[in-house]
Amino acid sequence: MNRIIVGRLSVNVSGLRVLQRSFCSSVAEKESEVKQSFTNNDDQYDVAVVGGGMVGMALACSLASMPLTKHLSVAIIDSNPALGKSNFIKKEDPPDPRVSTVTPATISFFKEIGAWQYVQQHRHAYFDKMQVWDYTGLGYTKYNARDVNKEILGCVVENKVLHSSLLSCMQNTEFRKTIYPSRLTSMALLPSSSSISVDSTPSATTLFTKGHLAKLDLSDGKSLYAKLVVGADGGKSRVRELAGFKTTGWSYSQNAIICTVEHNKENYCAWQRFLPAGPIALLPIGDNFSNIVWTMNPKDASDCKSMNEDDFVKILNHALDYGYGPHPKSISSGSVDMFSWFRGDATLSAKECFEVPPRVVKLASERMVFPLSLKHANNYVSKRVVLIGDAAHTVHPLAGQGVNLGFGDASTLSRIIAEGIAVGADIGEVSLLKKYEAERKPANIVMMAVLDGFQKAYSVDFGPLNILRAAAFHGAQYISPLKRNIISYASGEQRLPLPLPLFT
């Protein structure tokens, strides 16, 4: 009798194992169908990038360049017609006034994702020296790439060149991307519920109602779904608004006027002078051209934009030369000894005398005026939504760091997504996205605080404060460890700043 029972149990156990294998096989087939359905359905994506500007495109290129993320399906939503053009830059055109000063860290990022080779096909200008000085004539600082054993301090590139290069990079990959020439009108996110049933292949609507996808409605009437929505749509971000992210910030009583100017000879140095109403920067852009970024009050900016070209060139040279005050003089050898306790090995640029910037002879573009503000999102992430670039933070252009912060966001987010995929995580889960926020938010806040502090410090013309500013210039010029740390921080190589990052 016992043998019979044992025999029957043995048969039943074997049958259960067969049923278990059959059930597991069925589940696997259903899961495969779900994944296949997600892949083949045109309106479903792993990532939807809202905003196809420089930072949004950099994220897409970064995802396309990494083994763990290059198979993701990505939607890019932007109504900019330039996204549909393969090459919209004519070499004979003068430089566009909208430029960016990209740091060595950003250049390395572009090389990693394969975009820098396209930048090199167009006009760009490396610079290895820069000079920063005060209108009072009390102090100046010079920086040289050789101070930190580097070849360059940065590179000035037209925004349209950066954007075109990123677009070319993405188009020359097998990345599964779809560009939607439209605008985001609404976005819906539902809380997660039970897991997907294996009884049928889930539709996009089912995945959305279960909280596994976000739904995006576009201005052309289309709707699409994504596991992760990336807001890369600038300072007036629609994604940020629809997701309910709160911001902190204020508008400065300043505008920036930008334009391209021409010299009689090529400019190889970046120049920045602090004037009573705000800084003026002269940045090399290649050939005999330079870019002007001049901060001033709104009325003066309006007047500068409307005045005739000859008058504008005159006030430009006035602002870059003897206007508002004398040229700074080099510190005497006796005074330099005051810093001997701090200097360490003297930098090469500590021995360089003050130079006058090259004279502007002609205006080579239209003049454009932009209001300046500071804005920061209190949070960068929520379930299935993340902010990058100006959608998360806008800064004063005092140090040309805005776009570099955005590229840093794109680089970090793509890496965090890859790390999530490596461990089988849902790329839209807050717990994963918080890792991106934890890395980028402190770095961005520190840079914003430094730039805001400098904006306020240099907007006051007060005798004792002028002397303190001059002392800061002299310290940055002659205290070698300080100078090296300033350059490293401004280049994107050092995370924590020192108090005097006078870098454009």
Coordinates of C-alpha atoms in Angstrom, one line a residue:
M1 CA 0.0 0.0 0.0
N2 CA 2.8 2.4 1.0
R3 CA 4.6 1.7 -2.3
I4 CA 1.4 2.5 -4.2
I5 CA 1.0 5.8 -2.4
V6 CA 4.7 6.7 -2.9
G7 CA 4.4 5.8 -6.6
R8 CA 1.3 8.0 -7.0
L9 CA 3.0 10.9 -5.2
S10 CA 6.0 10.5 -7.5
V11 CA 3.8 10.6 -10.5
N12 CA 2.0 13.7 -9.1
V13 CA 5.2 15.5 -8.4
S14 CA 6.5 14.8 -11.9
G15 CA 3.2 16.1 -13.3
L16 CA 3.5 19.3 -11.2
R17 CA 7.0 19.9 -12.5
V18 CA 5.7 19.5 -16.1
L19 CA 2.9 21.9 -15.3
Q20 CA 5.3 24.4 -13.7
R21 CA 7.6 24.3 -16.7
S22 CA 4.7 24.8 -19.0
F23 CA 3.4 27.7 -16.9
C24 CA 6.8 29.4 -16.7
S25 CA 7.2 28.9 -20.5
S26 CA 3.8 30.5 -21.0
V27 CA 4.7 33.5 -18.7
A28 CA 8.0 33.9 -20.6
E29 CA 6.2 33.9 -23.9
K30 CA 3.7 36.5 -22.6
E31 CA 6.5 38.7 -21.3
S32 CA 8.3 38.5 -24.6
E33 CA 5.0 39.5 -26.3
V34 CA 4.7 42.5 -24.0
K35 CA 8.3 43.6 -24.8
Q36 CA 7.8 43.0 -28.5
S37 CA 4.5 44.9 -28.4
F38 CA 6.3 47.8 -26.7
T39 CA 9.0 47.8 -29.3
N40 CA 6.8 47.6 -32.3
N41 CA 4.1 50.1 -31.3
D42 CA 5.0 53.4 -32.8
D43 CA 3.4 55.5 -30.1
Q44 CA 5.3 53.9 -27.2
Y45 CA 8.9 54.8 -26.2
D46 CA 11.4 54.2 -23.5
V47 CA 12.3 57.8 -23.3
A48 CA 10.5 61.0 -24.5
V49 CA 12.8 64.0 -24.6
V50 CA 10.8 67.2 -24.7
G51 CA 13.1 69.8 -26.2
G52 CA 15.4 69.2 -29.1
G53 CA 17.9 71.9 -28.3
M54 CA 21.6 71.5 -27.4
V55 CA 21.0 69.8 -24.0
G56 CA 18.2 67.5 -25.2
M57 CA 20.1 66.4 -28.2
A58 CA 23.2 65.8 -26.1
L59 CA 21.2 63.5 -23.9
A60 CA 19.9 61.6 -27.0
C61 CA 23.5 61.3 -28.4
S62 CA 24.8 60.1 -25.0
L63 CA 22.1 57.4 -24.8
A64 CA 23.0 56.4 -28.4
S65 CA 26.7 56.0 -27.6
M66 CA 26.5 53.6 -24.6
P67 CA 26.1 49.8 -25.0
L68 CA 23.3 49.5 -22.3
T69 CA 21.2 52.4 -23.7
K70 CA 21.8 52.4 -27.4
H71 CA 18.8 50.0 -28.0
L72 CA 16.3 52.3 -26.2
S73 CA 13.5 53.8 -28.3
V74 CA 13.5 57.6 -28.0
A75 CA 11.0 60.3 -29.0
I76 CA 12.2 63.8 -29.4
I77 CA 9.5 66.5 -29.3
D78 CA 10.4 69.9 -30.7
S79 CA 8.7 72.2 -33.2
N80 CA 12.1 73.7 -34.3
P81 CA 12.3 73.1 -38.1
A82 CA 16.1 72.9 -37.9
L83 CA 15.7 69.4 -36.5
G84 CA 14.6 68.1 -39.9
K85 CA 17.6 69.5 -41.7
S86 CA 20.8 67.6 -42.1
N87 CA 23.1 70.6 -42.5
F88 CA 21.8 74.2 -42.2
I89 CA 25.2 76.0 -41.7
K90 CA 26.8 77.9 -44.5
K91 CA 30.6 78.4 -44.0
E92 CA 30.5 81.8 -45.7
D93 CA 28.0 83.2 -43.2
P94 CA 29.4 85.4 -40.4
P95 CA 29.3 84.0 -36.9
D96 CA 26.0 83.9 -35.2
P97 CA 25.9 86.1 -32.1
R98 CA 24.6 83.2 -30.0
V99 CA 27.6 81.3 -28.8
S100 CA 28.7 79.1 -25.9
T101 CA 32.1 78.9 -24.1
V102 CA 32.5 75.2 -23.7
T103 CA 34.8 73.9 -21.0
P104 CA 37.4 71.1 -21.4
A105 CA 35.0 68.8 -19.4
T106 CA 32.3 69.5 -22.0
I107 CA 34.7 68.9 -24.9
S108 CA 35.6 65.5 -23.4
F109 CA 31.9 64.7 -23.1
F110 CA 31.3 65.6 -26.8
K111 CA 34.3 63.4 -27.8
E112 CA 32.9 60.5 -25.8
I113 CA 29.5 60.6 -27.5
G114 CA 31.1 61.2 -31.0
A115 CA 29.9 64.8 -31.6
W116 CA 33.2 66.7 -31.4
Q117 CA 34.4 65.5 -34.7
Y118 CA 31.4 67.4 -36.3
V119 CA 32.2 70.6 -34.3
Q120 CA 35.7 70.5 -35.8
Q121 CA 34.3 70.7 -39.3
H122 CA 32.9 74.2 -38.6
R123 CA 34.2 77.4 -37.2
H124 CA 35.3 77.3 -33.6
A125 CA 38.0 79.0 -31.5
Y126 CA 40.1 77.5 -28.8
F127 CA 41.7 79.9 -26.3
D128 CA 44.5 79.2 -23.9
K129 CA 44.6 82.7 -22.2
M130 CA 42.2 85.0 -20.6
Q131 CA 42.4 88.3 -18.8
V132 CA 39.9 89.6 -16.2
W133 CA 40.1 93.1 -14.8
D134 CA 38.2 95.8 -12.8
Y135 CA 37.1 99.2 -14.3
T136 CA 38.7 101.0 -11.3
G137 CA 42.1 100.0 -12.5
L138 CA 43.0 98.6 -9.1
G139 CA 43.4 95.0 -10.1
Y140 CA 43.5 92.3 -12.9
T141 CA 44.0 88.6 -13.2
K142 CA 45.5 86.6 -16.1
Y143 CA 45.0 82.9 -16.6
N144 CA 47.0 80.6 -18.9
A145 CA 46.3 77.0 -19.7
R146 CA 49.9 76.2 -19.0
D147 CA 49.3 77.1 -15.4
V148 CA 47.6 73.7 -15.0
N149 CA 49.6 71.9 -17.7
K150 CA 46.8 72.1 -20.2
E151 CA 46.7 73.1 -23.8
I152 CA 43.4 75.1 -23.7
L153 CA 41.1 76.8 -21.2
G154 CA 38.0 76.4 -23.4
C155 CA 36.5 76.8 -26.8
V156 CA 34.0 79.3 -28.1
V157 CA 31.4 77.7 -30.5
E158 CA 28.3 79.0 -32.1
N159 CA 25.2 77.4 -30.6
K160 CA 24.0 76.4 -34.1
V161 CA 27.3 74.6 -34.7
L162 CA 26.9 72.7 -31.4
H163 CA 23.3 71.8 -32.2
S164 CA 24.1 70.8 -35.8
S165 CA 27.0 68.6 -34.6
L166 CA 24.8 66.8 -32.1
L167 CA 22.1 66.3 -34.8
S168 CA 24.7 64.9 -37.2
C169 CA 26.0 62.6 -34.5
M170 CA 22.6 61.2 -33.7
Q171 CA 21.6 60.8 -37.4
N172 CA 24.8 58.8 -38.0
T173 CA 23.9 56.1 -35.5
E174 CA 21.5 53.2 -35.6
F175 CA 19.7 54.7 -32.6
R176 CA 15.9 54.1 -32.7
K177 CA 14.7 57.7 -32.5
T178 CA 11.6 59.5 -33.8
I179 CA 11.4 63.3 -34.1
Y180 CA 8.0 64.9 -33.5
P181 CA 7.9 68.4 -35.0
S182 CA 5.3 69.5 -32.5
R183 CA 4.7 71.0 -29.1
L184 CA 3.7 69.3 -25.8
T185 CA 0.2 70.5 -24.8
S186 CA -0.6 68.1 -21.9
M187 CA 0.9 65.3 -19.9
A188 CA -0.8 62.7 -17.7
L189 CA 0.7 60.5 -15.0
L190 CA -1.2 57.8 -13.0
P191 CA -0.1 56.0 -9.8
S192 CA 1.3 52.5 -10.2
S193 CA -1.1 49.6 -9.5
S194 CA -0.8 45.9 -9.9
S195 CA 1.5 44.2 -12.3
I196 CA 0.6 43.6 -15.9
S197 CA -1.6 40.6 -16.6
V198 CA -0.1 37.8 -18.7
D199 CA -3.5 36.8 -20.1
S200 CA -3.2 39.3 -23.0
T201 CA -0.7 41.6 -24.6
P202 CA -1.2 45.0 -22.9
S203 CA -1.9 48.1 -25.0
A204 CA -0.4 51.4 -24.4
T205 CA -3.6 52.5 -22.6
T206 CA -3.4 49.5 -20.3
L207 CA 0.2 50.2 -19.4
F208 CA -0.7 53.9 -18.8
T209 CA -3.6 53.1 -16.5
K210 CA -1.4 50.7 -14.6
G211 CA 1.1 53.6 -14.1
H212 CA 3.9 52.0 -16.2
L213 CA 3.9 54.8 -18.8
A214 CA 3.3 58.6 -19.0
K215 CA 1.0 59.9 -21.7
L216 CA 1.9 63.0 -23.7
D217 CA -0.5 64.9 -25.9
L218 CA 1.0 67.0 -28.7
S219 CA -0.3 70.1 -30.5
D220 CA -0.8 68.2 -33.8
G221 CA -3.3 65.9 -32.1
K222 CA -1.0 62.9 -31.7
S223 CA -0.5 61.1 -28.4
L224 CA 2.5 59.1 -27.3
Y225 CA 3.6 57.1 -24.2
A226 CA 6.9 56.8 -22.5
K227 CA 8.5 55.2 -19.5
L228 CA 10.5 58.4 -18.8
V229 CA 9.8 62.0 -19.8
V230 CA 12.8 64.3 -19.9
G231 CA 12.1 68.0 -19.7
A232 CA 14.9 69.7 -21.8
D233 CA 12.6 72.5 -22.9
G234 CA 14.3 75.5 -21.5
G235 CA 13.7 78.2 -18.9
K236 CA 9.9 78.3 -19.6
S237 CA 9.6 74.5 -19.5
R238 CA 6.2 73.1 -20.2
V239 CA 7.2 69.8 -18.7
R240 CA 8.2 71.5 -15.5
E241 CA 4.8 73.3 -15.4
L242 CA 2.7 70.2 -16.2
A243 CA 4.6 68.0 -13.7
G244 CA 4.0 70.6 -10.9
F245 CA 7.6 71.4 -10.1
K246 CA 8.0 74.5 -8.0
T247 CA 10.9 77.0 -8.6
T248 CA 12.8 79.6 -6.7
G249 CA 14.4 82.6 -8.4
W250 CA 14.3 86.2 -9.4
S251 CA 14.9 88.5 -12.3
Y252 CA 17.9 90.7 -12.4
S253 CA 17.5 94.4 -13.3
Q254 CA 19.9 93.7 -16.2
N255 CA 19.8 92.7 -19.8
A256 CA 22.6 91.1 -21.9
I257 CA 23.3 92.5 -25.3
I258 CA 25.1 90.1 -27.6
C259 CA 26.6 90.5 -31.1
T260 CA 29.5 89.5 -33.3
V261 CA 32.3 92.0 -34.0
E262 CA 35.3 92.1 -36.3
H263 CA 39.0 93.0 -35.7
N264 CA 41.9 93.7 -38.0
K265 CA 43.7 90.6 -36.6
E266 CA 42.6 87.4 -35.0
N267 CA 41.9 87.3 -31.3
Y268 CA 43.3 84.4 -29.3
C269 CA 42.4 85.4 -25.8
A270 CA 39.1 85.7 -23.8
W271 CA 38.6 89.0 -22.1
Q272 CA 36.3 90.2 -19.4
R273 CA 36.1 93.6 -17.7
F274 CA 33.8 94.4 -14.8
L275 CA 32.0 97.7 -15.3
P276 CA 29.7 99.6 -12.9
A277 CA 26.5 98.2 -14.6
G278 CA 27.8 94.7 -15.3
P279 CA 30.6 92.8 -17.0
I280 CA 31.5 92.9 -20.7
A281 CA 33.2 89.9 -22.3
L282 CA 35.1 89.7 -25.6
L283 CA 35.4 86.1 -26.7
P284 CA 37.3 84.7 -29.7
I285 CA 35.1 83.0 -32.3
G286 CA 37.6 82.3 -35.1
D287 CA 39.2 84.2 -38.0
N288 CA 39.1 87.9 -37.2
F289 CA 35.8 87.7 -35.3
S290 CA 34.9 87.9 -31.6
N291 CA 31.7 87.7 -29.7
I292 CA 30.4 90.4 -27.3
V293 CA 28.4 89.6 -24.2
W294 CA 27.7 92.9 -22.4
T295 CA 25.5 93.2 -19.3
M296 CA 23.8 96.5 -18.5
N297 CA 20.5 98.0 -17.3
P298 CA 17.5 97.5 -19.6
K299 CA 17.3 101.1 -20.8
D300 CA 21.0 101.2 -21.8
A301 CA 20.6 97.9 -23.6
S302 CA 17.7 99.2 -25.6
D303 CA 19.7 102.3 -26.5
C304 CA 22.7 100.2 -27.5
K305 CA 20.5 98.1 -29.7
S306 CA 18.9 101.0 -31.6
M307 CA 22.0 103.3 -32.0
N308 CA 23.8 103.3 -35.3
E309 CA 26.7 101.0 -35.9
D310 CA 29.5 103.5 -35.8
D311 CA 28.3 104.9 -32.4
F312 CA 28.0 101.4 -31.0
V313 CA 31.5 100.4 -32.1
K314 CA 32.8 103.6 -30.3
I315 CA 31.2 102.8 -27.0
L316 CA 32.3 99.2 -27.3
N317 CA 36.0 100.2 -27.6
H318 CA 35.4 102.8 -24.8
A319 CA 34.1 100.0 -22.5
L320 CA 37.0 97.7 -23.3
D321 CA 39.7 100.3 -23.1
Y322 CA 40.0 103.5 -21.0
G323 CA 36.3 104.0 -20.4
Y324 CA 35.1 104.2 -16.7
G325 CA 38.7 104.1 -15.4
P326 CA 42.4 103.6 -16.1
H327 CA 44.2 100.4 -17.1
P328 CA 45.4 98.3 -14.2
K329 CA 49.1 98.3 -13.5
S330 CA 51.2 95.3 -12.6
I331 CA 52.0 94.9 -8.9
S332 CA 55.5 96.0 -8.0
S333 CA 57.9 93.3 -7.0
G334 CA 57.8 94.5 -3.4
S335 CA 54.1 94.2 -3.3
V336 CA 54.1 90.8 -4.8
D337 CA 56.2 89.6 -1.9
M338 CA 53.1 90.1 0.3
F339 CA 51.8 86.9 -1.3
S340 CA 55.0 84.9 -0.9
W341 CA 53.7 82.9 2.0
F342 CA 50.8 81.6 -0.3
R343 CA 52.3 81.5 -3.7
G344 CA 54.0 78.1 -3.9
D345 CA 55.5 77.6 -7.4
A346 CA 54.7 80.8 -9.3
T347 CA 52.4 80.3 -12.3
L348 CA 53.5 81.5 -15.8
S349 CA 50.6 83.9 -16.0
A350 CA 51.6 85.6 -12.7
K351 CA 54.5 87.2 -14.6
E352 CA 52.3 88.5 -17.5
C353 CA 51.5 92.2 -17.7
F354 CA 48.1 93.7 -18.4
E355 CA 47.2 93.9 -22.1
V356 CA 44.7 96.0 -24.0
P357 CA 42.1 93.9 -25.9
P358 CA 42.1 94.1 -29.7
R359 CA 40.2 97.0 -31.1
V360 CA 36.8 96.4 -32.6
V361 CA 36.6 97.8 -36.2
K362 CA 33.2 96.6 -37.3
L363 CA 29.9 95.1 -36.2
A364 CA 29.4 91.8 -38.0
S365 CA 25.9 90.7 -36.8
E366 CA 22.7 91.9 -35.5
R367 CA 22.5 93.0 -31.9
M368 CA 20.3 90.8 -29.7
V369 CA 19.0 91.6 -26.2
F370 CA 18.0 89.1 -23.5
P371 CA 16.7 89.7 -20.0
L372 CA 18.7 88.0 -17.2
S373 CA 17.3 86.0 -14.4
L374 CA 18.1 83.2 -11.9
K375 CA 15.7 80.3 -11.6
H376 CA 16.0 76.9 -9.9
A377 CA 13.6 74.0 -9.7
N378 CA 13.2 72.9 -6.1
N379 CA 13.2 69.3 -7.3
Y380 CA 14.6 67.8 -10.5
V381 CA 12.6 64.5 -10.5
S382 CA 9.3 62.9 -9.9
K383 CA 7.9 59.6 -11.0
R384 CA 8.6 59.2 -14.8
V385 CA 9.7 62.9 -15.1
V386 CA 13.1 64.5 -14.9
L387 CA 14.4 68.0 -15.7
I388 CA 17.8 68.9 -17.3
G389 CA 19.4 72.0 -18.5
D390 CA 17.6 75.4 -18.3
A391 CA 14.4 73.5 -17.4
A392 CA 16.0 72.8 -14.1
H393 CA 18.2 75.9 -13.6
T394 CA 19.0 79.2 -15.3
V395 CA 22.0 81.3 -14.3
H396 CA 23.6 84.7 -14.9
P397 CA 25.9 84.5 -18.0
L398 CA 28.7 86.1 -15.9
A399 CA 30.9 83.0 -16.3
G400 CA 29.4 81.3 -19.4
Q401 CA 28.6 78.2 -17.4
G402 CA 24.9 77.8 -18.1
V403 CA 25.2 75.4 -21.1
N404 CA 28.0 73.5 -19.5
L405 CA 25.8 72.8 -16.5
G406 CA 23.2 71.5 -18.9
F407 CA 25.7 69.2 -20.6
G408 CA 26.7 67.9 -17.2
D409 CA 23.1 67.1 -16.5
A410 CA 22.8 65.2 -19.8
S411 CA 26.0 63.2 -19.1
T412 CA 25.0 62.2 -15.6
L413 CA 21.4 61.3 -16.5
S414 CA 22.4 59.0 -19.3
R415 CA 24.8 57.3 -17.0
I416 CA 22.2 56.8 -14.3
I417 CA 19.8 55.4 -16.9
A418 CA 22.4 52.9 -18.0
E419 CA 23.1 51.9 -14.3
G420 CA 19.4 51.3 -13.9
I421 CA 19.1 49.1 -17.0
A422 CA 22.1 47.1 -15.7
V423 CA 20.3 46.0 -12.6
G424 CA 16.9 45.7 -14.3
A425 CA 15.3 48.8 -12.7
D426 CA 12.4 50.7 -14.2
I427 CA 14.0 53.8 -15.7
G428 CA 11.1 56.0 -14.7
E429 CA 11.2 55.1 -11.0
V430 CA 11.9 57.9 -8.5
S431 CA 14.4 55.9 -6.5
L432 CA 16.6 55.7 -9.6
L433 CA 16.1 59.2 -10.8
K434 CA 16.9 60.6 -7.3
K435 CA 20.5 59.4 -7.9
Y436 CA 20.7 61.9 -10.7
E437 CA 19.3 64.7 -8.6
A438 CA 21.6 63.9 -5.7
E439 CA 24.6 64.3 -8.0
R440 CA 23.6 67.3 -10.1
K441 CA 21.6 69.5 -7.7
P442 CA 24.4 70.4 -5.3
A443 CA 26.9 71.1 -8.1
N444 CA 24.4 73.4 -9.8
I445 CA 23.4 75.2 -6.7
V446 CA 27.0 75.9 -5.8
M447 CA 27.7 77.4 -9.2
M448 CA 24.5 79.4 -9.1
A449 CA 25.3 80.8 -5.7
V450 CA 28.9 81.8 -6.8
L451 CA 27.6 83.6 -9.9
D452 CA 24.8 85.3 -8.0
G453 CA 27.3 86.5 -5.4
F454 CA 29.6 87.9 -8.0
Q455 CA 26.7 89.6 -9.8
K456 CA 25.8 91.4 -6.5
A457 CA 29.4 92.2 -5.5
Y458 CA 30.2 93.8 -8.9
S459 CA 26.9 95.8 -9.1
V460 CA 28.0 98.1 -6.3
D461 CA 30.4 101.0 -6.8
F462 CA 31.7 101.7 -3.3
G463 CA 35.2 102.6 -2.3
P464 CA 36.0 100.1 0.4
L465 CA 34.3 97.3 -1.6
N466 CA 36.4 98.3 -4.7
I467 CA 39.6 97.8 -2.6
L468 CA 38.4 94.4 -1.5
R469 CA 37.7 93.4 -5.1
A470 CA 41.2 94.6 -6.1
A471 CA 42.7 92.4 -3.3
A472 CA 40.7 89.5 -4.7
F473 CA 42.1 90.1 -8.2
H474 CA 45.7 90.3 -6.8
G475 CA 45.2 87.2 -4.8
A476 CA 43.9 85.3 -7.8
Q477 CA 46.8 86.6 -9.9
Y478 CA 49.7 85.8 -7.5
I479 CA 48.6 83.0 -5.2
S480 CA 49.4 80.0 -7.3
P481 CA 47.4 77.3 -5.6
L482 CA 44.4 79.5 -5.6
K483 CA 44.8 80.2 -9.3
R484 CA 45.2 76.6 -10.2
N485 CA 42.1 75.6 -8.3
I486 CA 40.1 78.4 -9.9
I487 CA 41.1 77.1 -13.4
S488 CA 40.4 73.5 -12.5
Y489 CA 36.9 74.4 -11.1
A490 CA 36.0 76.5 -14.1
S491 CA 37.2 73.8 -16.5
G492 CA 34.8 71.3 -14.9
E493 CA 37.5 69.2 -13.4
Q494 CA 37.0 70.1 -9.8
R495 CA 33.7 69.8 -8.1
L496 CA 34.0 72.1 -5.1
P497 CA 34.8 75.8 -5.8
L498 CA 37.1 78.2 -4.0
P499 CA 35.7 81.7 -3.2
L500 CA 37.2 83.4 -6.3
P501 CA 36.2 81.6 -9.6
L502 CA 36.8 84.7 -11.8
F503 CA 36.4 82.6 -15.0
T504 CA 34.4 83.3 -18.1

